[in-house]
CSV table of C-alpha atoms in Angstrom, one decimal:
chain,number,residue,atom,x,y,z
A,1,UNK,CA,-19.8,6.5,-18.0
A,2,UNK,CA,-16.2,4.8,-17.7
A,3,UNK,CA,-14.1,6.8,-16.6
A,4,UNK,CA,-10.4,7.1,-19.2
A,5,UNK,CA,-8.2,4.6,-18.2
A,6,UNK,CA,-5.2,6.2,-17.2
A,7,UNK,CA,-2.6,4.0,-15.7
A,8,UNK,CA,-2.2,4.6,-12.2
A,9,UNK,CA,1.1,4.5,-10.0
A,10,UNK,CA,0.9,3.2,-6.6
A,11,UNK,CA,2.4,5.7,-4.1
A,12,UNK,CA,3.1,4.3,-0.7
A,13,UNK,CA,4.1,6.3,2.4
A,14,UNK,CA,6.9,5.0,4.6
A,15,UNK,CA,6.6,5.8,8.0
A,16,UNK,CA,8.5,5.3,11.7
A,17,UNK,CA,10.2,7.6,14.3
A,18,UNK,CA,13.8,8.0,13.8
A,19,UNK,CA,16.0,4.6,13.9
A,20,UNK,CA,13.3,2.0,13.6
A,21,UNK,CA,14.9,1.2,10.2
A,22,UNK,CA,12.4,2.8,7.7
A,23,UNK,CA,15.9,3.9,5.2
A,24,UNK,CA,16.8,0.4,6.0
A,25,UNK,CA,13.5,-1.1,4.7
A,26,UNK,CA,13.6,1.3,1.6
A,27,UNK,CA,17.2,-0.1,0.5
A,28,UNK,CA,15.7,-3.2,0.9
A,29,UNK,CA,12.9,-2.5,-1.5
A,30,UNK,CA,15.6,-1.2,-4.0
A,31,UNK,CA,17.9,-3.8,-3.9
A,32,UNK,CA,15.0,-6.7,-4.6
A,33,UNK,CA,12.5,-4.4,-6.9
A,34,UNK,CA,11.5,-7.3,-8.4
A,35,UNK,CA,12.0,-5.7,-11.8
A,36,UNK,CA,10.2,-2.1,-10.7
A,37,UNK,CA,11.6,1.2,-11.3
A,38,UNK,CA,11.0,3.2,-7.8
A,39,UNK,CA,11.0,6.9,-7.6
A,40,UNK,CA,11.7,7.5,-4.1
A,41,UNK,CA,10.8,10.6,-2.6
A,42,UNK,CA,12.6,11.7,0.9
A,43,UNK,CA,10.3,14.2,2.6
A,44,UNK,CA,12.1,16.7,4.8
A,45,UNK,CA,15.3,14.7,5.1
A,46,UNK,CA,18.8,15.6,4.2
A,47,UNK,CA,19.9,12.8,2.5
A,48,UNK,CA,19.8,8.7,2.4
A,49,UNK,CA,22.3,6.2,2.8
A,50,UNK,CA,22.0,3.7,-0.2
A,51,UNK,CA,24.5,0.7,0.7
A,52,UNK,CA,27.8,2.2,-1.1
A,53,UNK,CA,26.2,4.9,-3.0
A,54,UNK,CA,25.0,8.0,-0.3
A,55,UNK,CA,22.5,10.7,-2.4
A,56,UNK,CA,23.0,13.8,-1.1
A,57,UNK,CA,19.6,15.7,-0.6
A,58,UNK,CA,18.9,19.0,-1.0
A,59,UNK,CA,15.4,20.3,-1.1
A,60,UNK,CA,15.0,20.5,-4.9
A,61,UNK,CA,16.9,18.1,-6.4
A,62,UNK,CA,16.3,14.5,-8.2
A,63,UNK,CA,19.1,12.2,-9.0
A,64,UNK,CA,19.2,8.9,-10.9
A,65,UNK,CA,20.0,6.1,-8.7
A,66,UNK,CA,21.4,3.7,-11.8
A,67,UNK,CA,18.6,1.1,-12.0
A,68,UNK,CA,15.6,3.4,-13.6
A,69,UNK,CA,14.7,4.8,-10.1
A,70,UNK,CA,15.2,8.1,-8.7
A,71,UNK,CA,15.3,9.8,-5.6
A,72,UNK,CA,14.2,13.3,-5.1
A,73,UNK,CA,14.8,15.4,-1.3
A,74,UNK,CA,11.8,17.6,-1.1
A,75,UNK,CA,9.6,19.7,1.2
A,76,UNK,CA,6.1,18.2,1.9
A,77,UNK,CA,4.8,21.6,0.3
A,78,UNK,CA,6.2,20.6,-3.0
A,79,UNK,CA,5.3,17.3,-3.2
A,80,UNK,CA,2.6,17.8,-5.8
A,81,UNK,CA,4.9,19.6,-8.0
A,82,UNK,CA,7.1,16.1,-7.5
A,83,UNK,CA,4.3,14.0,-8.1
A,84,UNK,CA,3.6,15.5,-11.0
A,85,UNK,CA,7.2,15.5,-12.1
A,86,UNK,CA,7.7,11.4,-11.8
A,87,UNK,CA,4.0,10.1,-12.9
A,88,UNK,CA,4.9,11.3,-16.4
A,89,UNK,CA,5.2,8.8,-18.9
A,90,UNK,CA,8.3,9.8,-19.5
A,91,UNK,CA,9.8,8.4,-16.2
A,92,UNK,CA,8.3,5.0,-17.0
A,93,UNK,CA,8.2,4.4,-12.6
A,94,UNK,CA,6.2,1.6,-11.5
A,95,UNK,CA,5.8,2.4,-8.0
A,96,UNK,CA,6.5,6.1,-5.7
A,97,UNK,CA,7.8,5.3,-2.9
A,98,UNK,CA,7.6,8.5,0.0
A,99,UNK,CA,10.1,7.9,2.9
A,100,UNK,CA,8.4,10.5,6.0
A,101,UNK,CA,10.8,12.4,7.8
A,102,UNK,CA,10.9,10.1,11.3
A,103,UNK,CA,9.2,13.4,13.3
A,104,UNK,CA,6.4,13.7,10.4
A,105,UNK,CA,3.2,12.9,11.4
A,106,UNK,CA,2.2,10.7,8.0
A,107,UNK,CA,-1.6,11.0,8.0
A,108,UNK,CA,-0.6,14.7,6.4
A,109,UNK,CA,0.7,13.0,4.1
A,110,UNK,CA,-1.8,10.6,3.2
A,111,UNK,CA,-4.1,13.2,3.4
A,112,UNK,CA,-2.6,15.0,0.7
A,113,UNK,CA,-2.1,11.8,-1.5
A,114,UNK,CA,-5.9,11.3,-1.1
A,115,UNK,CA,-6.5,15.2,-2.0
A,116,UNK,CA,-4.6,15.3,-5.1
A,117,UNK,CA,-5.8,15.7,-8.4
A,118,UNK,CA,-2.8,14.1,-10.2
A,119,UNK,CA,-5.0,11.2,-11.9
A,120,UNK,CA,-1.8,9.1,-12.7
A,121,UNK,CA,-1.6,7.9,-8.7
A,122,UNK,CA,-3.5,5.8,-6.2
A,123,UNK,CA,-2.9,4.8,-2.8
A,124,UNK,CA,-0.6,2.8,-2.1
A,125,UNK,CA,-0.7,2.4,1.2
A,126,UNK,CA,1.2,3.6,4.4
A,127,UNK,CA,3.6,1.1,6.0
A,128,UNK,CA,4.6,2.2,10.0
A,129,UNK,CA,7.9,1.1,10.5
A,130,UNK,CA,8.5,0.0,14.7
A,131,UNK,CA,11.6,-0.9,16.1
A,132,UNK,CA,10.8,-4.1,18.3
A,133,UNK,CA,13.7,-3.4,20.2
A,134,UNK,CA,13.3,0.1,21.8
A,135,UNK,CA,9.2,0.5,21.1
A,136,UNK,CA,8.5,1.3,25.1
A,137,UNK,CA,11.4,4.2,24.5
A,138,UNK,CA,9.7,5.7,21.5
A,139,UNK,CA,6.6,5.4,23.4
A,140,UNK,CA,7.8,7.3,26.6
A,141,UNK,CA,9.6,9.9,24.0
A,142,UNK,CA,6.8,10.4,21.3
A,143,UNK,CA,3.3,9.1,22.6
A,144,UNK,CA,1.7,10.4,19.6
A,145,UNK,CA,3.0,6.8,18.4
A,146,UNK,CA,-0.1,5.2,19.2
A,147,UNK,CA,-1.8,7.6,16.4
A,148,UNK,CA,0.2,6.3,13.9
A,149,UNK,CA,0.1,3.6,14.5
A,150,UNK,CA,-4.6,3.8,14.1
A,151,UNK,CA,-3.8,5.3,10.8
A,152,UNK,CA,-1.3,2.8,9.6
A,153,UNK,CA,-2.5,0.2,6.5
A,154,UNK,CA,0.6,-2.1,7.2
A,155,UNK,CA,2.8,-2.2,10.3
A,156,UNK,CA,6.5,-4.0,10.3
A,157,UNK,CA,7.4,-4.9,13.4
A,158,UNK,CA,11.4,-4.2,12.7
A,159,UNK,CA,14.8,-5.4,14.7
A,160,UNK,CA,12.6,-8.7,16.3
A,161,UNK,CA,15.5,-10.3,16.3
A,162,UNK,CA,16.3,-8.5,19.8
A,163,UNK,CA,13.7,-9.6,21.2
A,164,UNK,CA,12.6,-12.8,22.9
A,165,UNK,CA,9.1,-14.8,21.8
A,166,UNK,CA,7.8,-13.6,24.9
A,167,UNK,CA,8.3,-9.8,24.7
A,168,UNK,CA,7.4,-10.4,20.5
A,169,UNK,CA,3.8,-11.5,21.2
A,170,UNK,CA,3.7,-9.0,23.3
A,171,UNK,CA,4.7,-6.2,21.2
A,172,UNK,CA,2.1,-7.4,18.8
A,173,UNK,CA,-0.7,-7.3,21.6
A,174,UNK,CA,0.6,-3.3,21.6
A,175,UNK,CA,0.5,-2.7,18.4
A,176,UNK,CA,-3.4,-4.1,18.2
A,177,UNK,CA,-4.2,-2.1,21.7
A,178,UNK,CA,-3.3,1.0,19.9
A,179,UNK,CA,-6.2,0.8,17.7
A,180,UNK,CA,-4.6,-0.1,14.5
A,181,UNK,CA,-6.7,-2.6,11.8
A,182,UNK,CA,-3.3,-3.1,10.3
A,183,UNK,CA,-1.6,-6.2,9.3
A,184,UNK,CA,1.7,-6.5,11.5
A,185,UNK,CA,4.6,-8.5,10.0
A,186,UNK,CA,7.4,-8.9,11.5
A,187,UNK,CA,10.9,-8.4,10.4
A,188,UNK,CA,15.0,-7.8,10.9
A,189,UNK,CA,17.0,-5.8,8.9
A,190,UNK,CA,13.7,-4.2,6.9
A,191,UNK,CA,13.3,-7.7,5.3
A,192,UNK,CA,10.1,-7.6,3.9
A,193,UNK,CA,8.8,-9.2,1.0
A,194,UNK,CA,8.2,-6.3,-1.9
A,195,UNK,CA,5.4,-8.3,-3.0
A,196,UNK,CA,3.5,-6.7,0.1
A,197,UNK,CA,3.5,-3.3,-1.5
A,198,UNK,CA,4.3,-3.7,-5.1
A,199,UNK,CA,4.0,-6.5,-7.7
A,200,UNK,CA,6.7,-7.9,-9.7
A,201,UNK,CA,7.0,-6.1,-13.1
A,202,UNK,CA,7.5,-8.3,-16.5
A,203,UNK,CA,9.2,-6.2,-19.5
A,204,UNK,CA,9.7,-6.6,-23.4
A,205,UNK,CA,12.9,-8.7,-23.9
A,206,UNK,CA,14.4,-5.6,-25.9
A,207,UNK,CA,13.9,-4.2,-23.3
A,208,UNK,CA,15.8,-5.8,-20.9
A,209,UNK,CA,18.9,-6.4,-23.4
A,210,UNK,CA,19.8,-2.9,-23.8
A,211,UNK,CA,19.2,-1.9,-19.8
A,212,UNK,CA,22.1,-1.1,-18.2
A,213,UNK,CA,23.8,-3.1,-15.0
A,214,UNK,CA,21.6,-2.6,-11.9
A,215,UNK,CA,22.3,-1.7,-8.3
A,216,UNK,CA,19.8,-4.4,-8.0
A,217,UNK,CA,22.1,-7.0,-10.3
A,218,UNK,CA,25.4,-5.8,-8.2
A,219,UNK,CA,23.9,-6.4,-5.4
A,220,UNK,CA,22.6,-9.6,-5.9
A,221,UNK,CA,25.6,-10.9,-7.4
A,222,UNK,CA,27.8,-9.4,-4.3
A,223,UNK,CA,25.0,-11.8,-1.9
A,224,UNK,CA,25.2,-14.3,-4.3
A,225,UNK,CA,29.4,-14.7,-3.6
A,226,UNK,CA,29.4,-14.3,0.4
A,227,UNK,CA,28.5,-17.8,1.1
A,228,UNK,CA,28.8,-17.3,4.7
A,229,UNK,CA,25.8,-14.9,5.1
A,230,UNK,CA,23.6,-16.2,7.0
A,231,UNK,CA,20.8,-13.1,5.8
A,232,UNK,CA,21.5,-13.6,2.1
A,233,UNK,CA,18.0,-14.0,0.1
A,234,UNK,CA,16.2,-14.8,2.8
A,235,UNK,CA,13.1,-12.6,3.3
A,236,UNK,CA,12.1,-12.3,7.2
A,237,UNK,CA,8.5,-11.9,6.9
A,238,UNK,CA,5.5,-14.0,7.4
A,239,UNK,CA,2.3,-13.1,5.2
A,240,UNK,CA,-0.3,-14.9,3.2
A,241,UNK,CA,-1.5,-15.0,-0.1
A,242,UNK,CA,-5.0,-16.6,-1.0
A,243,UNK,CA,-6.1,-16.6,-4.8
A,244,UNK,CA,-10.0,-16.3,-5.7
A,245,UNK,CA,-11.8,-17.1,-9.2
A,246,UNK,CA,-15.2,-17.2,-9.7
A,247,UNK,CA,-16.8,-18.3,-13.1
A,248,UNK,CA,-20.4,-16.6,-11.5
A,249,UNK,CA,-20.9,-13.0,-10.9
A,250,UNK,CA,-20.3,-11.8,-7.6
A,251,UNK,CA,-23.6,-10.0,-6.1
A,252,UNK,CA,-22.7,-6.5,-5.3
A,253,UNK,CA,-24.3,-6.0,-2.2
A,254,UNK,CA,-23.0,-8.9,-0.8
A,255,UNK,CA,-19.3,-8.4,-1.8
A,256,UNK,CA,-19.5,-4.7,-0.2
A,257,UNK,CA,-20.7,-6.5,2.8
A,258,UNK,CA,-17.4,-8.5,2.9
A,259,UNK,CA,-15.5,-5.5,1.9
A,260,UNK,CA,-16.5,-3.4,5.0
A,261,UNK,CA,-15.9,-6.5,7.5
A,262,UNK,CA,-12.9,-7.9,6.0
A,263,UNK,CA,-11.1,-9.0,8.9
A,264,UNK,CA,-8.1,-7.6,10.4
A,265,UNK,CA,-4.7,-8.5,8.5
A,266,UNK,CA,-5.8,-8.6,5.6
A,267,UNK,CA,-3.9,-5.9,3.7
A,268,UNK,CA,-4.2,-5.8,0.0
A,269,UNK,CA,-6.7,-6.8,-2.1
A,270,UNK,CA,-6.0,-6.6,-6.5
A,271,UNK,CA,-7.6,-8.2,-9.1
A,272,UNK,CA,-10.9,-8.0,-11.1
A,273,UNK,CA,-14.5,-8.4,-10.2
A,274,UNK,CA,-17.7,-9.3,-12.3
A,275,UNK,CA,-21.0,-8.0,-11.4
A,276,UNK,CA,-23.0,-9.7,-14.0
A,277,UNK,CA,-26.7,-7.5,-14.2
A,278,UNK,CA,-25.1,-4.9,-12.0
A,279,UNK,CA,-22.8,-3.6,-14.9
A,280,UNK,CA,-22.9,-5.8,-18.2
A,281,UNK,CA,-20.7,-3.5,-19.9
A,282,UNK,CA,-17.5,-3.6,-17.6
A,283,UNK,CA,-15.2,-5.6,-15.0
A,284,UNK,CA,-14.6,-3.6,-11.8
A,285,UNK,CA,-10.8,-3.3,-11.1
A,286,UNK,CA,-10.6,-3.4,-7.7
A,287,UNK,CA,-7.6,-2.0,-5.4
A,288,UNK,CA,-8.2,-1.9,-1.7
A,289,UNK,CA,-4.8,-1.4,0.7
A,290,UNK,CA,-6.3,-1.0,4.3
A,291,UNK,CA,-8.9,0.7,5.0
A,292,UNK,CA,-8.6,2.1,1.2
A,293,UNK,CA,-10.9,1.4,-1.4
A,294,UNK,CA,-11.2,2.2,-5.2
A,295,UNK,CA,-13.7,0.6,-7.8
A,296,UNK,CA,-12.3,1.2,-11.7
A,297,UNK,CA,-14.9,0.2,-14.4
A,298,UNK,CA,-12.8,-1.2,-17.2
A,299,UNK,CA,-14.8,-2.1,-20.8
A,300,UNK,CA,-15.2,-6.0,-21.6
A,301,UNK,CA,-13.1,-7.4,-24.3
A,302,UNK,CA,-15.5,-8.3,-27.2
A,303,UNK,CA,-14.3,-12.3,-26.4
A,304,UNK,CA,-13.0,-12.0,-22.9
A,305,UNK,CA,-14.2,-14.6,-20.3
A,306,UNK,CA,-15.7,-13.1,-17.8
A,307,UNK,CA,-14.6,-13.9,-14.4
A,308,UNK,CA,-14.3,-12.3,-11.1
A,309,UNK,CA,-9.8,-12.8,-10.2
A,310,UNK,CA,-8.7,-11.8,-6.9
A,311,UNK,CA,-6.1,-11.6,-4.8
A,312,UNK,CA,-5.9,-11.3,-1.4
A,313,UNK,CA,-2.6,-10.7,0.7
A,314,UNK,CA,-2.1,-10.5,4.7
A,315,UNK,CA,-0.8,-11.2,7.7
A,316,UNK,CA,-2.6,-13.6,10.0
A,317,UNK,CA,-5.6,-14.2,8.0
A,318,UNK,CA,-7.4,-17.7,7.5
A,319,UNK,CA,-7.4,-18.2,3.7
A,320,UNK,CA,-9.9,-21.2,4.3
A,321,UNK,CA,-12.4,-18.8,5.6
A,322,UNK,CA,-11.9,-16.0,3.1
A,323,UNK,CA,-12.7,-18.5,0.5
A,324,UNK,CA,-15.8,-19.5,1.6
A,325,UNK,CA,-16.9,-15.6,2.6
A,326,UNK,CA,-16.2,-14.9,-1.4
A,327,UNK,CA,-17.8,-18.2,-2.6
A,328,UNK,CA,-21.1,-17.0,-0.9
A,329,UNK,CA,-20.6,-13.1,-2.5
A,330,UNK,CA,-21.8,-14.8,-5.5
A,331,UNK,CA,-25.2,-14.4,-7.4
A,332,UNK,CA,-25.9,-18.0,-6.4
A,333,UNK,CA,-24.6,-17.5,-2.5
A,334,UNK,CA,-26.6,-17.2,0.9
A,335,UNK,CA,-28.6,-13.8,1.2
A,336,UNK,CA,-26.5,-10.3,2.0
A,337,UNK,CA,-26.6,-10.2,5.7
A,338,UNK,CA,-28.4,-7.0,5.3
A,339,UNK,CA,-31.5,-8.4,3.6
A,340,UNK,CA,-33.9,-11.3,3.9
A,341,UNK,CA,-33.9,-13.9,1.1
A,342,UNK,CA,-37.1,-12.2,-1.0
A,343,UNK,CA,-35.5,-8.7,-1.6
A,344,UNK,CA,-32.4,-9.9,-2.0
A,345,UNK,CA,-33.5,-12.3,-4.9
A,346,UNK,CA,-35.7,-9.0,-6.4
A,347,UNK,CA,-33.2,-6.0,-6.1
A,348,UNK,CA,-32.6,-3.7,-8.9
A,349,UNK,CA,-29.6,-4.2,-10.5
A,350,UNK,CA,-28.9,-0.5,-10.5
A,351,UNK,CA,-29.9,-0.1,-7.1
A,352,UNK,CA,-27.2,-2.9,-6.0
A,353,UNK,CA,-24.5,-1.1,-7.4
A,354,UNK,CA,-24.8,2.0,-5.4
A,355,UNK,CA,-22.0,0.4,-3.0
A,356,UNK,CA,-19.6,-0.1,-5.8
A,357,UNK,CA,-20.1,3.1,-7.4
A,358,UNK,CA,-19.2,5.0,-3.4
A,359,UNK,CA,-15.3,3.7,-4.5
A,360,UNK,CA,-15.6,4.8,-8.1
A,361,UNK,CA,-13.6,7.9,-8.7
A,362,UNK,CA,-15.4,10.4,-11.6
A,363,UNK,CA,-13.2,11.6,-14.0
A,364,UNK,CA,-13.6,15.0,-12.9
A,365,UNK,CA,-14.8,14.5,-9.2
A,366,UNK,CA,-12.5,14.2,-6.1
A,367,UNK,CA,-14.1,12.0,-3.7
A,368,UNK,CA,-11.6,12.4,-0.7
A,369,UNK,CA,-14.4,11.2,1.8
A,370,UNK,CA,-14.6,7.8,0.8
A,371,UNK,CA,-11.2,6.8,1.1
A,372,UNK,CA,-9.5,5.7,4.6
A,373,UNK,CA,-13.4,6.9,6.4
A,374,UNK,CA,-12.7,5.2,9.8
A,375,UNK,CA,-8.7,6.2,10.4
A,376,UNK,CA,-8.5,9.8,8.5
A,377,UNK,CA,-11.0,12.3,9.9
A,378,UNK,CA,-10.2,12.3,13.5
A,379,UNK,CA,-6.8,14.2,13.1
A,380,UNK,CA,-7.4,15.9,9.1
A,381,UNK,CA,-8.7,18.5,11.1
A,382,UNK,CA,-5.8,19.5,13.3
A,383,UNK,CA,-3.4,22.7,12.0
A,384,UNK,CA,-1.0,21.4,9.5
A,385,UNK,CA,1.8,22.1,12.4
A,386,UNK,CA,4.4,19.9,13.2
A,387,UNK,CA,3.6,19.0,17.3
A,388,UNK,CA,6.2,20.8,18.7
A,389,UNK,CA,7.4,18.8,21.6
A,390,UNK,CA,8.9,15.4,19.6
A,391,UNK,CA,10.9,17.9,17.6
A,392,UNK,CA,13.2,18.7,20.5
A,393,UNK,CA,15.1,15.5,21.4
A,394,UNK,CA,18.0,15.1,19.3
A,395,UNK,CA,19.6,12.0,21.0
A,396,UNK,CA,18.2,9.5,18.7
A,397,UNK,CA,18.6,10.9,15.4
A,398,UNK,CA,21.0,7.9,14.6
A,399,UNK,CA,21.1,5.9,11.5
């Protein structure tokens, strides 16, 4: 059974102790949307500096930010009710974005993204922000770092620009000895690309001719006019997009193979897969952001082509080998590495979709455990208590 197809809203954590730049990042994300409206949710934080414009939070309260996003202060408690308040069609968001409080330990948060029953949001993904700059400081102060860092789906390496080569590779090296699977890019000024986290959003022309002047538009005009910066449009971030379209279905088993060893960097995955015998009825959408992974059956088109469209975006990764890993996913590839050549050539078709259909979410079944399995259970388990020692040092709560 296909499950409705509600259209989902990505909803991506933002994450870092206090002054590696994460309200930084997020004005970044605002100002280049690339056509989205955000509803930003600040969890357990008084308020947030936006450029000119300062939103004043008190737990509670939503306010428009002028562009079609909004910004809402709330307690971590309420953040269903919230949820449930911005997914409605009504809002018309694109994208949720959750700034943590910098003493928060995020994997609650995730945690509770992955527990909710709201079916109008998935995963989006939680983004660690570091500051390059003062990363053996944080460490000495809040050790439980490294822990974030395991859990984290995407890492930005902020403020590198304070740093020498040297001391940058090195930082990386950190980051990877910490345990995290996470794609690190590096960044100054929260310059990321948004296409990391969201995708560009195309609207009706009528749409666009009555919408009113952006903070986005302002703000791009007032770049475009001082010549003499140095930053303006540039996007400090290195990452790697490889595109994937196969004509022949993919074999199941063999594409869960290269899902659960898909290499380190490689951060999202979107797009649409075809699993000929496996499911003649439906293409898989298929969105995977880390260690995340969700299957959604979607019904052929009586005349649509059927091809499997992917595409893959990281940091790091060799596109050149990615290709040739999803060239032999297909029915005519080399044998799953799990099976000799003779039962892979006879498997049930049924049987062979049994991966796939792990990452499927029913339309009335929560299926928490299959989401984020290697990074989530170690610490789901601990008291939902804020650890009381990084709550006392107050001497680098500074923008």
């Amino acid at each position: 059974m296909t499950p409705p197809r509600t259209p989902q809203i990505p909803v991506v954590v933002l994450a870092g102790f206090l002054g590696s730049g994460k309200t930084t990042l997020l004005n970044h994300l605002l100002q280049h949307r690339a056509g989205n409206r955000i509803g930003v949710i600040v969890n357990d934080f008084g308020s947030i500096e936006i450029d000119a414009m300062t939103v004043a939070g008190q737990v509670g309260s939503t306010v428009s930010l002028g562009n079609g996003c909004l910004c809402c202060a709330v307690d971590a408690s309420e953040l269903d009710t919230y949820l449930d308040t911005l997914t409605r069609p009504a809002a018309r968001l694109d994208v949720i974005v959750i700034e943590a409080s910098g003493l928060a330990e995020p994997q609650e948060l995730v945690r509770m993204l992955l527990a909710s029953d709201n079916p109008r949001i998935r995963y989006g993904g939680l983004v660690e922000v570091v500051d390059a700059a003062e990363f053996e400081g944080t460490r000495d102060r809040h050790p439980e770092i490294d822990r974030h860092l395991a859990v984290a789906d995407l890492v930005v390496l902020n403020k590198t620009d304070r740093v020498g080569e040297a001391e940058h590779a090195r930082l990386r090296e950190a980051v990877a000895a910490a345990g995290s699977r996470a794609a690190v890019v590096s960044a100054t000024y929260g310059r990321i690309d948004p296409g990391l986290l969201f995708d560009p959003v195309l609207r009706p022309d009528e749409d666009e001719k009555i919408r009113q002047l952006t903070f986005e538009d302002l703000f791009l005009e007032e770049r475009a006019a001082q010549a003499g910066d140095e930053h303006a449009g540039h996007l400090h971030t290195a990452y790697e997009s490889v595109s994937f379209t196969a004509d022949v279905p993919l074999d199941p088993r063999r594409f869960m193979s290269f899902l659960d060893t898909r290499p380190e960097g490689l951060y999202r995955i979107k797009g649409f897969a075809d699993f000929g015998t496996g499911d003649r009825d439906n293409r898989y959408a298929l969105h995977a952001v880390g260690r995340f992974l969700r299957f959604v059956p979607q019904q052929w088109g009586r005349d649509e082509q059927r091809l499997t469209q992917l595409v893959l975006i990281g940091s790091g990764i060799d596109a050149e080998a990615l290709h040739k890993e999803l060239s032999d996913c297909r029915e005519s590839g080399a044998p799953a590495p799990d099976a000799d050549a003779t039962q892979d050539a006879t498997h049930d078709p049924e049987r062979s979709m049994w991966g796939v259909l792990r990452y499927v979410q029913q339309p009335d079944v929560q299926q928490p455990d299959v989401q984020q399995p290697d990074v989530e259970q170690p610490d789901v388990e601990q008291p939902d208590v804020q650890q009381p020692d990084v709550e006392q040092p107050d001497d680098d709560a500074r923008p």
